[in-house]
GROMACS .gro file of C-alpha atoms in nm:
model
  353
    1MET     CA    1  26.070   7.292   9.727
    2GLN     CA    2  26.322   7.568   9.715
    3ARG     CA    3  26.559   7.572   9.423
    4PRO     CA    4  26.904   7.621   9.340
    5PRO     CA    5  27.025   7.986   9.350
    6GLY     CA    6  27.107   7.989   8.982
    7LEU     CA    7  26.805   7.930   8.903
    8GLN     CA    8  26.586   8.221   9.102
    9GLY     CA    9  26.479   8.413   8.848
   10ARG     CA   10  26.478   8.741   8.812
   11SER     CA   11  26.285   8.855   9.150
   12ARG     CA   12  26.353   9.062   9.445
   13PRO     CA   13  26.614   8.932   9.709
   14ILE     CA   14  26.370   8.758  10.031
   15GLN     CA   15  26.518   9.081  10.269
   16PRO     CA   16  26.535   9.035  10.705
   17HIS     CA   17  26.182   9.127  10.919
   18THR     CA   18  26.234   9.504  11.045
   19THR     CA   19  26.045   9.773  11.194
   20ARG     CA   20  26.176  10.028  10.996
   21GLU     CA   21  25.905  10.229  10.792
   22ARG     CA   22  25.752  10.041  10.476
   23GLU     CA   23  25.804  10.286  10.177
   24PRO     CA   24  25.490  10.386   9.984
   25VAL     CA   25  25.492  10.232   9.634
   26ARG     CA   26  25.682  10.481   9.368
   27ARG     CA   27  25.428  10.588   9.062
   28TYR     CA   28  25.367  10.274   8.865
   29ASP     CA   29  25.575  10.114   8.949
   30CYS     CA   30  25.398   9.851   9.020
   31GLY     CA   31  25.524   9.672   9.349
   32VAL     CA   32  25.834   9.574   9.121
   33PRO     CA   33  26.206   9.744   9.089
   34ALA     CA   34  26.240   9.931   8.833
   35ALA     CA   35  26.524   9.696   8.728
   36HIS     CA   36  26.385   9.411   8.698
   37GLY     CA   37  26.026   9.479   8.640
   38VAL     CA   38  25.969   9.762   8.378
   39THR     CA   39  25.827  10.120   8.437
   40PRO     CA   40  25.663  10.253   8.186
   41ASP     CA   41  25.665  10.608   8.143
   42PHE     CA   42  25.279  10.568   8.055
   43GLY     CA   43  25.181  10.933   8.162
   44ASP     CA   44  24.900  11.093   8.438
   45ARG     CA   45  24.616  10.995   8.292
   46ALA     CA   46  24.399  11.193   8.482
   47PHE     CA   47  24.318  11.443   8.232
   48LEU     CA   48  24.140  11.212   8.060
   49ARG     CA   49  23.883  11.279   8.274
   50ARG     CA   50  23.779  11.672   8.106
   51TYR     CA   51  23.665  11.434   7.767
   52ALA     CA   52  23.401  11.321   8.019
   53TRP     CA   53  23.349  11.683   8.146
   54LEU     CA   54  23.269  11.823   7.767
   55SER     CA   55  23.000  11.489   7.720
   56ILE     CA   56  22.785  11.529   8.028
   57ALA     CA   57  22.813  11.914   7.969
   58ALA     CA   58  22.677  11.746   7.624
   59ALA     CA   59  22.406  11.565   7.748
   60LEU     CA   60  22.327  11.852   7.932
   61VAL     CA   61  22.227  12.146   7.688
   62THR     CA   62  22.045  11.856   7.538
   63MET     CA   63  21.845  11.769   7.760
   64GLY     CA   64  21.844  12.139   7.775
   65LEU     CA   65  21.696  12.172   7.413
   66LYS     CA   66  21.462  11.939   7.389
   67GLY     CA   67  21.284  12.021   7.720
   68VAL     CA   68  21.234  12.377   7.540
   69ALA     CA   69  21.070  12.222   7.278
   70TYR     CA   70  20.882  12.007   7.446
   71PHE     CA   71  20.715  12.365   7.634
   72LEU     CA   72  20.692  12.518   7.306
   73THR     CA   73  20.464  12.251   7.094
   74GLY     CA   74  20.416  12.020   7.400
   75SER     CA   75  20.497  11.698   7.184
   76VAL     CA   76  20.482  11.399   7.414
   77GLY     CA   77  20.720  11.295   7.103
   78LEU     CA   78  21.003  11.576   7.295
   79LEU     CA   79  20.987  11.527   7.599
   80SER     CA   80  21.023  11.150   7.590
   81ASP     CA   81  21.295  11.230   7.394
   82ALA     CA   82  21.477  11.464   7.658
   83ILE     CA   83  21.351  11.141   7.950
   84GLU     CA   84  21.631  10.922   7.660
   85SER     CA   85  21.876  11.202   7.709
   86LEU     CA   86  21.951  11.128   8.034
   87VAL     CA   87  22.006  10.811   7.927
   88ASN     CA   88  22.361  10.973   7.812
   89LEU     CA   89  22.396  11.185   8.073
   90VAL     CA   90  22.413  10.827   8.324
   91GLY     CA   91  22.689  10.742   8.039
   92ALA     CA   92  22.868  11.042   8.116
   93LEU     CA   93  22.912  11.029   8.487
   94MET     CA   94  22.972  10.638   8.491
   95ALA     CA   95  23.254  10.747   8.248
   96LEU     CA   96  23.366  11.016   8.444
   97TRP     CA   97  23.336  10.804   8.747
   98MET     CA   98  23.606  10.471   8.618
   99LEU     CA   99  23.897  10.782   8.381
  100THR     CA  100  23.904  10.854   8.845
  101VAL     CA  101  23.932  10.569   8.892
  102ALA     CA  102  24.192  10.442   8.607
  103ALA     CA  103  24.399  10.736   8.706
  104ARG     CA  104  24.467  10.586   9.091
  105GLU     CA  105  24.819  10.536   9.149
  106PRO     CA  106  24.899  10.192   9.160
  107ASP     CA  107  24.813  10.083   9.537
  108GLU     CA  108  24.910   9.794   9.811
  109GLU     CA  109  24.602   9.664   9.739
  110HIS     CA  110  24.570   9.705   9.328
  111ALA     CA  111  24.992   9.678   9.222
  112TYR     CA  112  24.886   9.684   8.802
  113GLY     CA  113  24.746   9.994   8.906
  114HIS     CA  114  24.327  10.031   8.796
  115THR     CA  115  24.314  10.107   8.477
  116LYS     CA  116  24.111   9.807   8.396
  117ALA     CA  117  23.807  10.043   8.507
  118GLU     CA  118  23.749  10.210   8.204
  119TYR     CA  119  23.627   9.839   8.086
  120PHE     CA  120  23.416   9.833   8.320
  121SER     CA  121  23.311  10.181   8.165
  122SER     CA  122  23.289  10.119   7.829
  123GLY     CA  123  23.028   9.760   7.919
  124VAL     CA  124  22.739  10.016   8.102
  125GLU     CA  125  22.761  10.240   7.811
  126GLY     CA  126  22.774   9.919   7.551
  127SER     CA  127  22.440   9.836   7.686
  128LEU     CA  128  22.284  10.156   7.735
  129ILE     CA  129  22.326  10.129   7.299
  130LEU     CA  130  22.172   9.796   7.303
  131VAL     CA  131  21.841   9.852   7.489
  132ALA     CA  132  21.879  10.237   7.274
  133ALA     CA  133  21.899  10.028   6.976
  134ILE     CA  134  21.584   9.800   7.117
  135SER     CA  135  21.373  10.066   7.176
  136ILE     CA  136  21.366  10.228   6.807
  137GLY     CA  137  21.391   9.893   6.664
  138THR     CA  138  21.047   9.918   6.882
  139ALA     CA  139  20.887  10.223   6.823
  140ALA     CA  140  20.956  10.134   6.479
  141VAL     CA  141  20.820   9.744   6.474
  142GLY     CA  142  20.479   9.902   6.591
  143ARG     CA  143  20.483  10.194   6.395
  144LEU     CA  144  20.453   9.968   6.075
  145LEU     CA  145  20.185   9.718   6.193
  146ALA     CA  146  20.065  10.036   6.304
  147PRO     CA  147  20.091  10.305   5.997
  148ARG     CA  148  19.922  10.604   6.073
  149PRO     CA  149  20.028  10.976   5.906
  150LEU     CA  150  20.442  11.162   6.036
  151GLU     CA  151  20.325  11.400   6.237
  152GLN     CA  152  20.339  11.754   6.130
  153LEU     CA  153  20.708  11.813   6.315
  154GLY     CA  154  20.873  12.167   6.306
  155VAL     CA  155  20.980  12.314   6.567
  156GLY     CA  156  21.060  11.931   6.724
  157LEU     CA  157  21.227  11.810   6.423
  158ALA     CA  158  21.460  12.157   6.420
  159VAL     CA  159  21.561  12.086   6.848
  160SER     CA  160  21.678  11.689   6.716
  161VAL     CA  161  21.864  11.812   6.462
  162THR     CA  162  22.007  12.075   6.708
  163ALA     CA  163  22.093  11.880   6.943
  164SER     CA  164  22.182  11.577   6.700
  165LEU     CA  165  22.466  11.775   6.593
  166VAL     CA  166  22.561  11.891   6.980
  167ASN     CA  167  22.652  11.500   6.982
  168LEU     CA  168  22.794  11.502   6.623
  169VAL     CA  169  23.058  11.728   6.688
  170VAL     CA  170  23.145  11.645   7.117
  171ALA     CA  171  23.179  11.266   6.964
  172ARG     CA  172  23.434  11.325   6.702
  173VAL     CA  173  23.588  11.463   6.976
  174LEU     CA  174  23.642  11.172   7.254
  175LEU     CA  175  23.686  10.939   6.975
  176ARG     CA  176  23.966  11.102   6.841
  177ALA     CA  177  24.068  11.149   7.246
  178GLY     CA  178  23.998  10.762   7.263
  179ARG     CA  179  24.239  10.634   6.946
  180ARG     CA  180  24.537  10.889   7.046
  181PHE     CA  181  24.572  10.841   7.466
  182ASP     CA  182  24.371  10.390   7.414
  183SER     CA  183  24.053  10.475   7.650
  184VAL     CA  184  23.815  10.247   7.583
  185THR     CA  185  23.575  10.447   7.781
  186LEU     CA  186  23.633  10.817   7.557
  187GLY     CA  187  23.505  10.567   7.286
  188ALA     CA  188  23.252  10.370   7.354
  189SER     CA  189  23.132  10.735   7.528
  190ALA     CA  190  23.209  10.857   7.160
  191HIS     CA  191  22.957  10.550   7.037
  192HIS     CA  192  22.692  10.632   7.301
  193LEU     CA  193  22.672  10.958   7.157
  194LEU     CA  194  22.682  10.857   6.813
  195THR     CA  195  22.357  10.671   6.890
  196ASP     CA  196  22.158  10.955   6.929
  197VAL     CA  197  22.369  11.124   6.553
  198TRP     CA  198  22.203  10.861   6.410
  199THR     CA  199  21.888  10.792   6.551
  200SER     CA  200  21.756  11.145   6.452
  201ALA     CA  201  21.945  11.183   6.102
  202SER     CA  202  21.618  10.878   6.117
  203VAL     CA  203  21.388  11.076   6.185
  204VAL     CA  204  21.546  11.317   5.872
  205ALA     CA  205  21.596  11.020   5.655
  206GLY     CA  206  21.292  10.910   5.694
  207VAL     CA  207  21.049  11.184   5.674
  208GLY     CA  208  21.205  11.295   5.380
  209LEU     CA  209  21.139  10.961   5.188
  210VAL     CA  210  20.771  10.979   5.346
  211ALA     CA  211  20.727  11.340   5.203
  212LEU     CA  212  20.942  11.203   4.814
  213THR     CA  213  20.726  10.881   4.770
  214GLY     CA  214  20.399  10.923   5.003
  215TRP     CA  215  20.471  10.544   5.097
  216GLN     CA  216  20.418  10.545   5.515
  217PRO     CA  217  20.573  10.299   5.586
  218LEU     CA  218  20.957  10.381   5.410
  219ASP     CA  219  20.966  10.555   5.808
  220PRO     CA  220  20.992  10.304   5.993
  221VAL     CA  221  21.217  10.017   5.759
  222VAL     CA  222  21.453  10.334   5.779
  223ALA     CA  223  21.435  10.344   6.175
  224LEU     CA  224  21.526   9.975   6.175
  225VAL     CA  225  21.822   9.938   5.940
  226VAL     CA  226  21.920  10.220   6.211
  227ALA     CA  227  21.857  10.008   6.526
  228ALA     CA  228  22.100   9.717   6.352
  229ASN     CA  229  22.344   9.976   6.266
  230ILE     CA  230  22.306  10.083   6.621
  231ILE     CA  231  22.281   9.739   6.747
  232TRP     CA  232  22.552   9.593   6.575
  233THR     CA  233  22.790   9.930   6.721
  234GLY     CA  234  22.689   9.862   7.119
  235GLY     CA  235  22.750   9.414   7.076
  236ARG     CA  236  23.099   9.521   6.963
  237ILE     CA  237  23.144   9.755   7.339
  238LEU     CA  238  22.993   9.529   7.502
  239ARG     CA  239  23.231   9.250   7.307
  240GLN     CA  240  23.562   9.464   7.404
  241SER     CA  241  23.494   9.515   7.746
  242VAL     CA  242  23.422   9.173   7.813
  243LEU     CA  243  23.748   9.080   7.672
  244GLY     CA  244  23.954   9.327   7.838
  245LEU     CA  245  23.827   9.193   8.168
  246LEU     CA  246  23.850   8.828   8.079
  247ASP     CA  247  24.283   8.924   8.065
  248THR     CA  248  24.270   8.869   7.661
  249ALA     CA  249  24.602   8.764   7.500
  250LEU     CA  250  24.724   9.122   7.304
  251PRO     CA  251  24.606   9.215   6.964
  252ILE     CA  252  24.827   9.012   6.712
  253ALA     CA  253  24.971   9.236   6.517
  254GLU     CA  254  25.143   9.388   6.869
  255ARG     CA  255  25.209   8.977   6.963
  256ASP     CA  256  25.410   8.944   6.619
  257ALA     CA  257  25.579   9.248   6.668
  258VAL     CA  258  25.621   9.081   7.118
  259ARG     CA  259  25.792   8.800   6.975
  260SER     CA  260  26.001   8.929   6.641
  261ALA     CA  261  26.201   9.200   6.964
  262VAL     CA  262  26.279   8.888   7.144
  263GLU     CA  263  26.382   8.694   6.841
  264ARG     CA  264  26.636   8.971   6.767
  265HIS     CA  265  26.830   8.929   6.985
  266LEU     CA  266  26.857   8.617   7.144
  267PRO     CA  267  27.183   8.509   7.127
  268GLU     CA  268  27.296   8.089   7.033
  269HIS     CA  269  27.197   7.855   7.324
  270VAL     CA  270  26.979   8.053   7.382
  271GLN     CA  271  26.588   8.007   7.425
  272TYR     CA  272  26.233   8.164   7.573
  273HIS     CA  273  25.894   8.053   7.633
  274ALA     CA  274  25.610   8.097   7.837
  275LEU     CA  275  25.561   8.436   7.647
  276ARG     CA  276  25.146   8.582   7.810
  277THR     CA  277  24.984   8.947   7.752
  278ARG     CA  278  24.702   9.032   7.889
  279GLN     CA  279  24.557   9.452   7.805
  280SER     CA  280  24.373   9.600   8.103
  281GLY     CA  281  24.221   9.970   7.961
  282ALA     CA  282  24.559  10.130   7.781
  283ARG     CA  283  24.857   9.944   8.010
  284ARG     CA  284  24.976   9.659   7.913
  285PHE     CA  285  25.191   9.382   8.026
  286VAL     CA  286  25.467   9.083   7.914
  287SER     CA  287  25.613   8.789   8.034
  288LEU     CA  288  25.846   8.591   7.972
  289HIS     CA  289  26.121   8.365   8.032
  290VAL     CA  290  26.416   8.301   7.929
  291LEU     CA  291  26.660   7.996   7.968
  292VAL     CA  292  27.010   8.044   7.875
  293PRO     CA  293  27.324   7.801   7.989
  294GLY     CA  294  27.354   7.705   8.364
  295ALA     CA  295  27.760   7.814   8.298
  296TRP     CA  296  27.630   8.243   8.245
  297THR     CA  297  27.719   8.477   8.486
  298VAL     CA  298  27.380   8.620   8.648
  299HIS     CA  299  27.496   8.966   8.529
  300HIS     CA  300  27.546   8.852   8.233
  301GLY     CA  301  27.175   8.711   8.187
  302HIS     CA  302  27.086   8.993   8.360
  303GLU     CA  303  27.213   9.244   8.022
  304LEU     CA  304  27.005   9.013   7.849
  305LEU     CA  305  26.658   9.048   8.006
  306GLU     CA  306  26.778   9.432   8.001
  307ARG     CA  307  26.838   9.433   7.682
  308LEU     CA  308  26.476   9.256   7.511
  309GLU     CA  309  26.290   9.432   7.770
  310ARG     CA  310  26.472   9.759   7.671
  311GLU     CA  311  26.342   9.603   7.245
  312ILE     CA  312  26.029   9.519   7.379
  313ARG     CA  313  25.925   9.879   7.532
  314ARG     CA  314  26.023  10.005   7.166
  315VAL     CA  315  25.786   9.854   6.939
  316VAL     CA  316  25.460   9.785   7.198
  317PRO     CA  317  25.332  10.123   7.417
  318ASN     CA  318  25.318  10.168   7.721
  319VAL     CA  319  25.370   9.851   7.824
  320THR     CA  320  25.483   9.705   8.149
  321VAL     CA  321  25.810   9.352   8.101
  322PHE     CA  322  25.826   9.078   8.321
  323THR     CA  323  26.105   8.878   8.234
  324HIS     CA  324  26.294   8.533   8.411
  325LEU     CA  325  26.568   8.353   8.338
  326GLU     CA  326  26.671   7.984   8.374
  327ALA     CA  327  26.913   7.768   8.320
  328ILE     CA  328  26.821   7.560   8.006
  329GLU     CA  329  27.018   7.263   8.073
  330ASP     CA  330  26.772   7.197   8.422
  331PRO     CA  331  26.479   7.006   8.340
  332SER     CA  332  26.272   7.221   8.529
  333SER     CA  333  26.286   7.533   8.395
  334TRP     CA  334  26.049   7.284   8.078
  335ASP     CA  335  25.798   7.276   8.359
  336ASP     CA  336  25.665   7.638   8.370
  337GLN     CA  337  25.565   7.626   8.005
  338ALA     CA  338  25.183   7.646   8.088
  339LEU     CA  339  24.961   7.837   8.270
  340ASP     CA  340  25.006   7.527   8.606
  341ARG     CA  341  25.353   7.374   8.660
  342THR     CA  342  25.394   7.060   8.597
  343ALA     CA  343  25.559   6.897   8.929
  344THR     CA  344  25.863   6.736   8.847
  345ALA     CA  345  25.997   6.412   9.007
  346GLY     CA  346  26.185   6.578   9.264
  347GLU     CA  347  25.905   6.733   9.360
  348GLU     CA  348  25.694   6.518   9.367
  349SER     CA  349  25.870   6.284   9.602
  350VAL     CA  350  25.883   6.642   9.854
  351GLU     CA  351  25.577   6.669   9.857
  352LYS     CA  352  25.530   6.273   9.949
  353GLY     CA  353  25.712   6.279  10.189
   0.00000   0.00000   0.00000
């Protein structure tokens, strides 16, 4: 059933069909006119790929160091460690791919952008972290059940520490960039590199404690503690990725900021409902319905919505806002508070007819 003209909300009027060529979607326009759907200054995030290249370079350097150490010492342990560095390389390549996808401009089939692609990368990184933790824990349990003296590490230990220092420096750079640019991919890549750092730290700590106490089980015990810490990190990253793919609402602090911004600027006899939020990578989405007196002009309602949208953009970064104007006296205005609209008596009669 067609709603009265005054209750059409803020959607673009339907234009007669013409044969002129369709205009391309503007950058970050999301297919919505700038006056109706807010167009944030999201910026070009393609530059984030340079951090992925840095991660790839770190993986190659550490693989090279451990490979050289293997040829010098013939240690099977170092060969295994070098092969495990391939996991870091796979994670870095996945990050590069997803950052490339996420940086694409919105198009006709992806009007809300591609930023959610970052969750796929962080999900892979989280899974790889969990696999690394399980392998460390398995090796530690085996060593607990069958203790044996530590090997003379020498060059192997030195190479492992050097490689971990490289990963530590790169991980800190990625962590800062991830926080600054709100990138879950860079944050997950940083934590993945830190697992290698924690592993090497456990080796050094285990060797030192065994040397001081002479108690061989200390080495696998330290490894188990490190594995538990890595599992917690991997699980947290994996959970964040799943929640992002499920369109989870913005954090409570940001939702409260949105509510405060709206309620501060609501005139008397004006209400709002159906406030919904979600996050897609670095981009945030907010939508709400504003109910105004039916006697208001369209221009008056439009000015209020513009003011509310400006305030939301002021308190929440990288946000796209959608508002819908409704007459507060119309009973049908209250039927769309839930995600699935409740049919009114008039709509039910039309459907039956």
